[in-house]
GROMACS .gro file of C-alpha atoms in nm:
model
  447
    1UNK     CA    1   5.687   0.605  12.501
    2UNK     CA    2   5.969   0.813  12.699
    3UNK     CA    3   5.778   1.076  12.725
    4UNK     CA    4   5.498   0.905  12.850
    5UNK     CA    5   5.750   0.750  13.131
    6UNK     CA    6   5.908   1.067  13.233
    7UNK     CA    7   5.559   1.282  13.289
    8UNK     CA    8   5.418   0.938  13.475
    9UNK     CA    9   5.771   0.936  13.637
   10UNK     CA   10   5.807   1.310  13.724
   11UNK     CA   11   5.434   1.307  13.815
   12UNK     CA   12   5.443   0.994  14.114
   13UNK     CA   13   5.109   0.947  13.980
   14UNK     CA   14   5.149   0.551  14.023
   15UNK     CA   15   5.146   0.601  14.372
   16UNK     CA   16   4.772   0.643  14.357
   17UNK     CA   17   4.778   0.229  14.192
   18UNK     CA   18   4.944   0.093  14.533
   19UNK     CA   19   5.277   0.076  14.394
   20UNK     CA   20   5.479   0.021  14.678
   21UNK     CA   21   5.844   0.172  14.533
   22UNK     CA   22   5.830   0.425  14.254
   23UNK     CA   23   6.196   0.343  14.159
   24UNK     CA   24   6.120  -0.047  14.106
   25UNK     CA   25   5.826   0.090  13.915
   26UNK     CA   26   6.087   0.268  13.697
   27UNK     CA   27   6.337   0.043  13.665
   28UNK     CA   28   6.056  -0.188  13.523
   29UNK     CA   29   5.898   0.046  13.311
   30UNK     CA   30   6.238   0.152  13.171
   31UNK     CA   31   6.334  -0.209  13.055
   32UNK     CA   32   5.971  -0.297  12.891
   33UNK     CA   33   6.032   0.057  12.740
   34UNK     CA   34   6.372  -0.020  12.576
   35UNK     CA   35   6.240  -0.364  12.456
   36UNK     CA   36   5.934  -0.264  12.250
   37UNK     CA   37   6.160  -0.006  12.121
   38UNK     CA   38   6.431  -0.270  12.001
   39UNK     CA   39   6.232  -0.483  11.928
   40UNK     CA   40   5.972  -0.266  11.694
   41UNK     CA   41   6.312  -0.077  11.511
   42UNK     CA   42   6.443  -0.420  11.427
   43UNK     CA   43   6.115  -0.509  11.253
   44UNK     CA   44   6.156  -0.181  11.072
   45UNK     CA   45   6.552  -0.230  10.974
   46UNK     CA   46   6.605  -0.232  10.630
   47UNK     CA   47   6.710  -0.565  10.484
   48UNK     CA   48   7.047  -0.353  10.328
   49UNK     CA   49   7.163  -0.028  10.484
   50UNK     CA   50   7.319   0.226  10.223
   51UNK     CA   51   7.529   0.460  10.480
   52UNK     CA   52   7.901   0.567  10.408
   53UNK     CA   53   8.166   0.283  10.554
   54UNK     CA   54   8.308   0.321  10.887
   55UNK     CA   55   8.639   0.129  10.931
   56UNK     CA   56   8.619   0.068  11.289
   57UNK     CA   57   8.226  -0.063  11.319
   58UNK     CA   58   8.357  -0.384  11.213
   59UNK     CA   59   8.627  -0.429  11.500
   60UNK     CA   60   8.353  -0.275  11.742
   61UNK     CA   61   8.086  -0.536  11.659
   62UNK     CA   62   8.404  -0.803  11.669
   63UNK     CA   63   8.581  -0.738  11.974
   64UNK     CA   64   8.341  -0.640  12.154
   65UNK     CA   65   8.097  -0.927  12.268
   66UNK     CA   66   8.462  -1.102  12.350
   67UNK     CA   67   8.577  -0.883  12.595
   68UNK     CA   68   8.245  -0.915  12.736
   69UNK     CA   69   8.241  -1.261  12.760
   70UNK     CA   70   8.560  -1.234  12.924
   71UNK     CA   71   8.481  -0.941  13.179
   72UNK     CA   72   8.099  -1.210  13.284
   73UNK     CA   73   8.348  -1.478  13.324
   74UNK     CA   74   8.580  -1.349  13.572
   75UNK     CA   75   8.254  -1.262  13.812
   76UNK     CA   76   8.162  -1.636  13.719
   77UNK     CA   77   7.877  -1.507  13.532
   78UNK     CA   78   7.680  -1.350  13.809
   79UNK     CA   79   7.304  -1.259  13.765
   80UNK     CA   80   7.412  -0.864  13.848
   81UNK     CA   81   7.681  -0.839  13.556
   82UNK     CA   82   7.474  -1.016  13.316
   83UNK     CA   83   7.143  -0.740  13.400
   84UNK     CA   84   7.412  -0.420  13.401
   85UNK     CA   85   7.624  -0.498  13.088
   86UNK     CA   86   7.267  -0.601  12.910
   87UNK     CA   87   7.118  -0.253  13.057
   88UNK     CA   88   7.418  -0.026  12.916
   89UNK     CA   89   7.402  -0.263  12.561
   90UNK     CA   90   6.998  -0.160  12.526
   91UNK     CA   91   7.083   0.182  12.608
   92UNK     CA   92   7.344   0.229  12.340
   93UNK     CA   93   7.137   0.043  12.096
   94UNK     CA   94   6.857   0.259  12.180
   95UNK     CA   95   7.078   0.577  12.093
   96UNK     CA   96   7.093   0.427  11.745
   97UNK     CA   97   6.757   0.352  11.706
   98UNK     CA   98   6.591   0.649  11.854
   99UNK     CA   99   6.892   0.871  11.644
  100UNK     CA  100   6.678   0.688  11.310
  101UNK     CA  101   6.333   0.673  11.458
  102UNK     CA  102   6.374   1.082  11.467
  103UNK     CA  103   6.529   1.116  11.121
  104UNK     CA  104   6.210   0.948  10.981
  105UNK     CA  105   5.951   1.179  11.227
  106UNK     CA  106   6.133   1.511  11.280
  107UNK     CA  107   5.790   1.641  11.408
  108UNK     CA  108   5.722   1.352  11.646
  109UNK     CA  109   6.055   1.422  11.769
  110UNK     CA  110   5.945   1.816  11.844
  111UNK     CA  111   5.635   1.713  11.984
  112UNK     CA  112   5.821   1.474  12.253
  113UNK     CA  113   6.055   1.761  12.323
  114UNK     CA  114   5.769   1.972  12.393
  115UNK     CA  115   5.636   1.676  12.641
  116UNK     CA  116   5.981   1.657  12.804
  117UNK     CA  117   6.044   2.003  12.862
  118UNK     CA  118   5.698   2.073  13.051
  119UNK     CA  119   5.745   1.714  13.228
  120UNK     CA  120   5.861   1.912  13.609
  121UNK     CA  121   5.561   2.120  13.578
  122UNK     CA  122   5.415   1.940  13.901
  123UNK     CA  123   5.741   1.900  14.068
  124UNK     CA  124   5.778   2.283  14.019
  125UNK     CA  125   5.452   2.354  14.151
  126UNK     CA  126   5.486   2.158  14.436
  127UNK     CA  127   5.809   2.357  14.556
  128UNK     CA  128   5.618   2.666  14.472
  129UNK     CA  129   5.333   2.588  14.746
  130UNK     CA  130   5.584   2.422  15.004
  131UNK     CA  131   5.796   2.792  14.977
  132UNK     CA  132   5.431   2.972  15.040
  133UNK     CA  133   5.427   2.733  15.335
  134UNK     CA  134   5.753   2.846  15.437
  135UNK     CA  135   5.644   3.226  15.411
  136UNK     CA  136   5.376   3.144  15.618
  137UNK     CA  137   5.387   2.870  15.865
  138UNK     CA  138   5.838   2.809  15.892
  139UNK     CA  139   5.703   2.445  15.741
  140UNK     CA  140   5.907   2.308  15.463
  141UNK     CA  141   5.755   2.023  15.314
  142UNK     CA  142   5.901   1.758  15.045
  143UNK     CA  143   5.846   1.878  14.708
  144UNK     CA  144   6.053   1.593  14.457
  145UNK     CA  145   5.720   1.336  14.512
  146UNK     CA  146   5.783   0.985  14.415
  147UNK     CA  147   6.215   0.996  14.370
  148UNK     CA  148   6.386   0.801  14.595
  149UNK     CA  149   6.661   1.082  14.668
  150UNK     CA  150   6.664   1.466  14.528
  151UNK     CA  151   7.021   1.365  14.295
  152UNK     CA  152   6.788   1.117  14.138
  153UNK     CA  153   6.540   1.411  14.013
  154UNK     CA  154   6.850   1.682  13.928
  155UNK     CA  155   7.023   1.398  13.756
  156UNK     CA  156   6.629   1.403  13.580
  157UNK     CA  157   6.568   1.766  13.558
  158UNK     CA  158   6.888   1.863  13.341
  159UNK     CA  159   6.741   1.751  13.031
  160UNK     CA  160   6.463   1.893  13.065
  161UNK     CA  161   6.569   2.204  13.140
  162UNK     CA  162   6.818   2.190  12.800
  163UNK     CA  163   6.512   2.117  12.597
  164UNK     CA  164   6.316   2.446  12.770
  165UNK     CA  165   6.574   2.653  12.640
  166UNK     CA  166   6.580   2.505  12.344
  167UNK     CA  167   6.220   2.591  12.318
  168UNK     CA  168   6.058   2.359  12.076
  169UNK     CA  169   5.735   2.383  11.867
  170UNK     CA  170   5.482   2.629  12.017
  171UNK     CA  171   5.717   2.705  12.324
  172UNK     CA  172   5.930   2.924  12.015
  173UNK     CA  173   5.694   3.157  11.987
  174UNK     CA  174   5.755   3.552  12.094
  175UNK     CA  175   5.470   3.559  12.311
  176UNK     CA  176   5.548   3.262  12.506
  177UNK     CA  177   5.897   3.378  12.584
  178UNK     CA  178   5.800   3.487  12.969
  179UNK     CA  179   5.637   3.181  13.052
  180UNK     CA  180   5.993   3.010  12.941
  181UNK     CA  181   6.154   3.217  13.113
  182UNK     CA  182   5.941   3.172  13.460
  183UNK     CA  183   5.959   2.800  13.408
  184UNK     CA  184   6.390   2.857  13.363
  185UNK     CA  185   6.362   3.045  13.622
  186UNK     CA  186   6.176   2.779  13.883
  187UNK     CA  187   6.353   2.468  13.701
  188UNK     CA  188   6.707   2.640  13.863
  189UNK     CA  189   6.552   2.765  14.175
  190UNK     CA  190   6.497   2.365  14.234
  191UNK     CA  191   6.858   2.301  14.124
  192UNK     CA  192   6.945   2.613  14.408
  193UNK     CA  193   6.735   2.433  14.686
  194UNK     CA  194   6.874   2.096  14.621
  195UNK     CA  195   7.243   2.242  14.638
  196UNK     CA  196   7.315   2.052  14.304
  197UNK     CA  197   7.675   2.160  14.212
  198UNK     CA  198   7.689   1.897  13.965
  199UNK     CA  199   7.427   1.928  13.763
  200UNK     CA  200   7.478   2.330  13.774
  201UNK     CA  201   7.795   2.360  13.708
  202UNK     CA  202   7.764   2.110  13.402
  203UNK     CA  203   7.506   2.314  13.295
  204UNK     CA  204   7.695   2.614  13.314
  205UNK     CA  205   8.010   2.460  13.133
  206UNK     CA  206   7.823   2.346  12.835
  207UNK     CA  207   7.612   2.659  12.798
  208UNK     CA  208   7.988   2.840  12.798
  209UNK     CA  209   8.120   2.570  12.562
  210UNK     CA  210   7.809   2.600  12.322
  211UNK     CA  211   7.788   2.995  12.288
  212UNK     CA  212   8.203   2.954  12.217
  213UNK     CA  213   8.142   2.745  11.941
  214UNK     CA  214   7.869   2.945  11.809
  215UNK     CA  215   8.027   3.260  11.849
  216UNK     CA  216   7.674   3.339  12.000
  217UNK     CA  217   7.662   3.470  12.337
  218UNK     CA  218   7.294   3.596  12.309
  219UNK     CA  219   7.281   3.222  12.339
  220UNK     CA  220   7.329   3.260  12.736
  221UNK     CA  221   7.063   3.545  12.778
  222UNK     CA  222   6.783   3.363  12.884
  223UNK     CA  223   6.974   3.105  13.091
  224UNK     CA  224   7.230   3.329  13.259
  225UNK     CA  225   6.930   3.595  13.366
  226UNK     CA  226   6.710   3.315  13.529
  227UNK     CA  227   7.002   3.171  13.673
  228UNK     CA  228   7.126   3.467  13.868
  229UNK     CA  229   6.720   3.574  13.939
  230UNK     CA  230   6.704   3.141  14.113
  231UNK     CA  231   7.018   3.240  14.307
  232UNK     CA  232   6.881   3.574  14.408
  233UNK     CA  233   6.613   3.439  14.527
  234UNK     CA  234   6.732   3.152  14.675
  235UNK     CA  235   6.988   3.342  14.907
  236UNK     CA  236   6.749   3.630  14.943
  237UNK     CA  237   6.481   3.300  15.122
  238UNK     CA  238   6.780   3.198  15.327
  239UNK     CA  239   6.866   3.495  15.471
  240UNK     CA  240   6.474   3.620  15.567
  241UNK     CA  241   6.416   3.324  15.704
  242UNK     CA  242   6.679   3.176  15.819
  243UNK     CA  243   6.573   2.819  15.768
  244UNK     CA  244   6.683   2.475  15.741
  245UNK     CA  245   6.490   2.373  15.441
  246UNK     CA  246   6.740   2.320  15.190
  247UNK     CA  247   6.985   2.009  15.188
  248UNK     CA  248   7.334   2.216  15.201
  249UNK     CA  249   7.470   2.517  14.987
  250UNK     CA  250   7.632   2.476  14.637
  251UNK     CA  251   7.919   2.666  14.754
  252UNK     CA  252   8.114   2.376  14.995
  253UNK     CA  253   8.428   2.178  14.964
  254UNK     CA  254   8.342   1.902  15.078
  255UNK     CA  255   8.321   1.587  14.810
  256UNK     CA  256   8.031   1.432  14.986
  257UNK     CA  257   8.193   1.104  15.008
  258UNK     CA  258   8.324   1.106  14.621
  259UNK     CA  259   8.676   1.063  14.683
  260UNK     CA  260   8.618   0.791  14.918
  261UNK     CA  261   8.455   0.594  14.656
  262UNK     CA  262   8.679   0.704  14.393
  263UNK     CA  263   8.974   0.567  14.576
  264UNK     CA  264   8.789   0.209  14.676
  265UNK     CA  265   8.716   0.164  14.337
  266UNK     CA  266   9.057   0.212  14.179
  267UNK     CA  267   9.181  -0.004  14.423
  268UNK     CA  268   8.995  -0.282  14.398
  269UNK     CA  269   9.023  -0.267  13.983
  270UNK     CA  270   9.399  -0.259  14.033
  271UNK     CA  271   9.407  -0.616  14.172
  272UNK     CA  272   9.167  -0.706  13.808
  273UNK     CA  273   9.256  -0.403  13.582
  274UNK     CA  274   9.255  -0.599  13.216
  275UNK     CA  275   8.883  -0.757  13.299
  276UNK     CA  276   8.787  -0.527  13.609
  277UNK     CA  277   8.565  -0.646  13.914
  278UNK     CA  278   8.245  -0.716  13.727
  279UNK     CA  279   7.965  -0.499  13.647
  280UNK     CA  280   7.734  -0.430  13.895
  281UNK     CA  281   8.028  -0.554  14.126
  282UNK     CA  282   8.076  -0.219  14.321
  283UNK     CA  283   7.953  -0.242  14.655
  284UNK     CA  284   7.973  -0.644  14.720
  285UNK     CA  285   8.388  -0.580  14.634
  286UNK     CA  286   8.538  -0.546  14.981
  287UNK     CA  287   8.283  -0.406  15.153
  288UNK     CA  288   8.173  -0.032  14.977
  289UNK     CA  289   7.836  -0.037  15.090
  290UNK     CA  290   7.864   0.343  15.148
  291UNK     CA  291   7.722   0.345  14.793
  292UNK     CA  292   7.656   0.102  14.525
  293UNK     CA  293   7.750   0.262  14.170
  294UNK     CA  294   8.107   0.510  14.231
  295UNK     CA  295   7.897   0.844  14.095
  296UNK     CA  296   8.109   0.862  13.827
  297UNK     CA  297   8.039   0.674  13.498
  298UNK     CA  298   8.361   0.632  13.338
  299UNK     CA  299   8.572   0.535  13.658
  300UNK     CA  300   8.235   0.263  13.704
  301UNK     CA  301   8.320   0.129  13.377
  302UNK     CA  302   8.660   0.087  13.377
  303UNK     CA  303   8.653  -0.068  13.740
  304UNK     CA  304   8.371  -0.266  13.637
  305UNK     CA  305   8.483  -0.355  13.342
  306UNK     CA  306   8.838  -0.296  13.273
  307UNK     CA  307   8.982  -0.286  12.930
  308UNK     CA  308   8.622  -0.307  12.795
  309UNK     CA  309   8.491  -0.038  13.016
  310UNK     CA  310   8.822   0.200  12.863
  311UNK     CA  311   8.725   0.126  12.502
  312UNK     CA  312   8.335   0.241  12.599
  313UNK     CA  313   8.467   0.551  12.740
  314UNK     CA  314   8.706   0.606  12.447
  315UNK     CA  315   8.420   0.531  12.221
  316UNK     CA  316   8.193   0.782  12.360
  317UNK     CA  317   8.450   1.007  12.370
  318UNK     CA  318   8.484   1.021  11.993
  319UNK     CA  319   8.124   1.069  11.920
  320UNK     CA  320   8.116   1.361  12.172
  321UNK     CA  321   8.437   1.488  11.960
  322UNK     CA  322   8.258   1.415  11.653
  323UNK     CA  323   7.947   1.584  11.739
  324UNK     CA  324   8.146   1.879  11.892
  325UNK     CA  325   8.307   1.890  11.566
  326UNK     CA  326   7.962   1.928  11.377
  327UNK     CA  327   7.857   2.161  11.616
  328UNK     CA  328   7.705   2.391  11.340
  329UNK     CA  329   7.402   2.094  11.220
  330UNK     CA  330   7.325   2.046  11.624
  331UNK     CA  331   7.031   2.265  11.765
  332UNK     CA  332   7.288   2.438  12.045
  333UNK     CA  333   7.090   2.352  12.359
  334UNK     CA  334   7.081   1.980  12.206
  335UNK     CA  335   7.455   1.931  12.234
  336UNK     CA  336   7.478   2.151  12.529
  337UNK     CA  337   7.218   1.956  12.697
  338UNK     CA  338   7.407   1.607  12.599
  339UNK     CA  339   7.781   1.751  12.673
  340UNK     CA  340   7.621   1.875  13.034
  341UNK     CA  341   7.452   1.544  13.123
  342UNK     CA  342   7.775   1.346  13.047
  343UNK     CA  343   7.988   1.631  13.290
  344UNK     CA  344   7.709   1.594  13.516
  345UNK     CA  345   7.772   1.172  13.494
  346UNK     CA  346   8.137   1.234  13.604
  347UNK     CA  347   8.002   1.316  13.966
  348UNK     CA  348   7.650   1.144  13.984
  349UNK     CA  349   7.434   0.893  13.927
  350UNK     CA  350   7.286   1.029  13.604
  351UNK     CA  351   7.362   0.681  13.374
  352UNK     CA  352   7.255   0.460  13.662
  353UNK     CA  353   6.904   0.607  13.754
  354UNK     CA  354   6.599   0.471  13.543
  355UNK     CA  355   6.468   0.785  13.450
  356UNK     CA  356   6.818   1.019  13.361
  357UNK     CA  357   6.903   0.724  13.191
  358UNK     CA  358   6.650   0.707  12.918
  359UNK     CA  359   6.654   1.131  12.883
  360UNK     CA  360   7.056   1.104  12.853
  361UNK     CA  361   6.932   0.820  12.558
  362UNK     CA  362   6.685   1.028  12.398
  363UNK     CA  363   6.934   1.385  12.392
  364UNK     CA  364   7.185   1.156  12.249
  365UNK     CA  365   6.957   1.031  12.018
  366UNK     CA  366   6.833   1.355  11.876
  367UNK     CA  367   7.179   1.489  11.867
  368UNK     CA  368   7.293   1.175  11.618
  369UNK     CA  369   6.988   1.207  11.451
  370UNK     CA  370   7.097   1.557  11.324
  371UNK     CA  371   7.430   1.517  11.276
  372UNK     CA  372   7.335   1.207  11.046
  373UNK     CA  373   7.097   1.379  10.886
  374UNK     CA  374   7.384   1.702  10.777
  375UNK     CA  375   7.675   1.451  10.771
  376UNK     CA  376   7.620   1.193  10.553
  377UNK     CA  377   7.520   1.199  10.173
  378UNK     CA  378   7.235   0.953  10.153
  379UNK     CA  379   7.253   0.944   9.758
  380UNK     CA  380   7.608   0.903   9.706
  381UNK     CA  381   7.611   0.675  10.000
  382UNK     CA  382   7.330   0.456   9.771
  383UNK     CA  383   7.504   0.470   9.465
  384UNK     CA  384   7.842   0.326   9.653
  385UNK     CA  385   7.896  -0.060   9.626
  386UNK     CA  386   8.135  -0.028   9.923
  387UNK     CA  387   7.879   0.139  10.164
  388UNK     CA  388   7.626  -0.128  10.142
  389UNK     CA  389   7.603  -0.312  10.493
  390UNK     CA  390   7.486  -0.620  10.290
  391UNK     CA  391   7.275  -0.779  10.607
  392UNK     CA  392   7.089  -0.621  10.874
  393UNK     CA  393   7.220  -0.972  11.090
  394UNK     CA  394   7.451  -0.849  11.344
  395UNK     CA  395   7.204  -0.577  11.497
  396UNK     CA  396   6.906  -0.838  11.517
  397UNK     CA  397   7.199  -1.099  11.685
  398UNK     CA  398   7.314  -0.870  11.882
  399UNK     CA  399   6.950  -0.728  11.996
  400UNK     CA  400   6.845  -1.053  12.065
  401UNK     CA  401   7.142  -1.143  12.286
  402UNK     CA  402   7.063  -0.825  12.466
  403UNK     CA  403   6.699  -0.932  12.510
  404UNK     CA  404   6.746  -1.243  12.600
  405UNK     CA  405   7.006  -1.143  12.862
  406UNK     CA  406   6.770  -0.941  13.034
  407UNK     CA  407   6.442  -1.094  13.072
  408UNK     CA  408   6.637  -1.425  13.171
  409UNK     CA  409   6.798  -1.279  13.464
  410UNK     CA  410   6.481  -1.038  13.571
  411UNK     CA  411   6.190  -1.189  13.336
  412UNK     CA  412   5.997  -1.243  13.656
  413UNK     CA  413   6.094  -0.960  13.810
  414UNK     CA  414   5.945  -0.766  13.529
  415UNK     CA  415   5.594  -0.865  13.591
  416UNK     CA  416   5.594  -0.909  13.971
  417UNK     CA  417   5.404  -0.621  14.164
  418UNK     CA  418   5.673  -0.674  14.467
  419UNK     CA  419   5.947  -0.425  14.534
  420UNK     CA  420   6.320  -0.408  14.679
  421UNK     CA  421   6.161  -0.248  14.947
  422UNK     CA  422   6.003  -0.589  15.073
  423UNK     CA  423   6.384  -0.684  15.178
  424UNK     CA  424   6.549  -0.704  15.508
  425UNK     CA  425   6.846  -0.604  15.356
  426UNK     CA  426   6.894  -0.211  15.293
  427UNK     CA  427   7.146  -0.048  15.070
  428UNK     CA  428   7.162   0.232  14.846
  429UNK     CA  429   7.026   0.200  14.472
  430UNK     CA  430   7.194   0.057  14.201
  431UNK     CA  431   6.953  -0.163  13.938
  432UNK     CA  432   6.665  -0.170  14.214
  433UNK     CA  433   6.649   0.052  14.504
  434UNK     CA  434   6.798  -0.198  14.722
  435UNK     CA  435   7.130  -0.230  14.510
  436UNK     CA  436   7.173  -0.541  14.743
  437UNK     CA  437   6.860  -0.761  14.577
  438UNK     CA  438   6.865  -0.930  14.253
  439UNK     CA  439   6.519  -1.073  14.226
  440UNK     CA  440   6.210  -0.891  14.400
  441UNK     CA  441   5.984  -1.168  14.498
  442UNK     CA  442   6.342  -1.360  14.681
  443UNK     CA  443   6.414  -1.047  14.921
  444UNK     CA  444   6.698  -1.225  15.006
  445UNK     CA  445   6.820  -1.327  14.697
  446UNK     CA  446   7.213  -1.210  14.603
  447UNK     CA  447   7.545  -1.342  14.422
   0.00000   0.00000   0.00000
């Protein structure tokens, strides 16, 4: 299904049905998405799991739903909080059961890699025809289609890009290694005209990090050579043509507005800092409607959230350091590609946007899949008494609280064919693309 959603995504193709916002579309598409995927894995759960102990799931699945409860009081329960902590809970729980849907179908697994890493191909070819336009006319027309802003398709295009390089299936073979590279080559160009420092420099820090690791650094060859030749190029446009078609360089010190909302944020958490503000709380709290998510994922979690929000971002944490640890049974460009789109999360809006959401879900979900698959000794782990998680219970409660949570705050919303954009009230994007709305057929609506 996700790869379905990101060439339909990537594509705009639904514009063609009359749907009014492409975003909305997403957002909707993304939550049906995760639910048949819950839903189906729980069906397929074993009735008793034989994997080795780990002390601290317990406390996690204890502690956990408390804090929450606590965190949904203090915002009185509020419609938003309710839809964003549900959200983040199906896209954790997807992690898990993508990480064992792709232990049971390594080859369905390659074959949606494949998908993924060809999904830009229009987007590409699009920017390809509006720089012939350039050459010829001085016109520079819009070449991202259906996304709402061009963040929302770099925070989108760094997966893919991870998975090119990786180059699964047929896209490994010798003679197809120019076409790779052309695509490399065009995927960073995009990244060059959209003066994404984010997304490059996180893509540049993991590659480093990887080849270190590996002690590989023919590893970098084919991304450092269609990097410079996207730069070269890039540059080479601005200076014969001296145009105004690109957004703003990647080399500026400015932080477009970051610090501001880096600074709001911890100060309105400091007045809440053991339950936070409330999730989706950012932008109502005294006023921030420069923005409605921080563009930063752990400080949005911890202000959000507060004590709850630290242990998610410790708990991430230590499965990054885990799977940085068994960095030798990870393909290289699948942890690279995961350790870049959580760098790239520290500055953007990669785990709040529909579609870098569910690609961030799936890279993680390949990358646990493998490190599962190397890590733990299935037979010994059988043959254990003490590694038998007797009941499959608290991830069907737990799914179905997450469910349920969802579709009873935006069960209507789901199924209507209205958009966010149908409001009089305009603000930047958060869980629709008017951050401001909760339900799409009351414009108005808000808490």
């Amino acid at each position: 299904m996700i790869p379905v959603f990101a060439v339909v995504a990537f594509s705009g193709v639904i514009t063609f049905f009359g749907i009014a916002d492409p975003y909305d579309f997403s957002r909707k598409a993304q939550i049906i998405c995760l639910s048949i995927l819950i839903v189906c894995s729980v069906f397929r759960l074993p009735a008793v799991f034989h994997e080795r102990p780990r002390s601290g799931v317990f406390w996690i699945w204890a502690v956990s739903p408390a804090l929450l409860v606590i965190c949904l009081h203090g915002t009185r329960w509020s419609p938003f909080s309710i839809a964003d902590a549900t959200l983040y809970g199906m896209l954790f729980l997807g992690v898990y059961f993508c990480a064992r849907l792709f232990e049971g179908d390594p080859q369905g697994q390659d074959r949606s890699a494949v998908i993924l890493a060809l999904a830009p191909l229009l987007n590409v070819w699009m920017m390809v025809l509006s720089i012939i336009d350039v050459c010829l006319s001085g016109t520079w027309n819009d070449w991202q289609l259906v996304f709402s802003t061009i963040r929302e398709f770099d925070d989108a295009l760094l997966p893919c890009l991870f998975l090119l390089w990786h180059r699964p299936s047929g896209l490994a073979r010798a003679r197809m290694t120019p076409l790779v590279w052309l695509l490399s080559t065009l995927y960073l160009l995009a990244l060059w005209q959209d003066g994404a420092r984010s997304v490059l420099l996180s893509a540049a820090s993991a590659l480093l990090l990887v080849a270190l690791l590996r002690k590989d650094p023919a590893l970098l060859r084919l991304p450092i050579s269609s990097l410079a030749v996207a730069g070269t190029l890039f540059y080479g446009m601005r200076w014969l043509f001296d145009s105004d078609h690109t957004t703003r360089t990647v080399f500026r010190l400015t932080t477009s507005y970051r610090s501001d909302l880096w600074a709001g944020l911890v100060e309105s958490w400091a007045r809440s800092p053991w339950v936070g503000i409330g999730g989706d709380q950012f932008g109502r709290h005294d006023g921030l409607v420069i923005a409605m998510h921080p563009h930063n994922i752990a400080l949005q979690w911890i202000g959000e959230y507060g004590f709850l929000g630290v242990g998610a971002v410790v708990l991430v944490g230590l499965l990054l350091h885990r799977l940085v640890r068994g960095h030798s049974w990870i393909p290289p460009f699948c942890l690279g590609g995961l350790l870049a789109c959580v760098m790239n999360s520290l500055f953007s809006g990669a785990f709040v946007y529909p579609l870098s959401q569910l690609l961030i879900m799936w890279m993680a979900g390949w990358a646990l899949a493998c490190y599962r698959e190397r890590s733990t000794d299935a037979a010994a782990a059988a043959a254990a008494p003490v590694a038998n998680l007797r009941s499959r219970a608290p991830i069907v409660l737990v799914s179905a609280i997450l469910l349920a949570g969802m579709w009873t705050v935006h069960g209507r919303d789901l199924v209507s064919r209205q958009s966010s954009n149908d409001s009089d009230r305009t603000s930047p994007p958060r869980f629709w693309q008017r951050g401001a709305v909760l339900h799409l057929d009351k414009p108005g609506a808000r808490q």
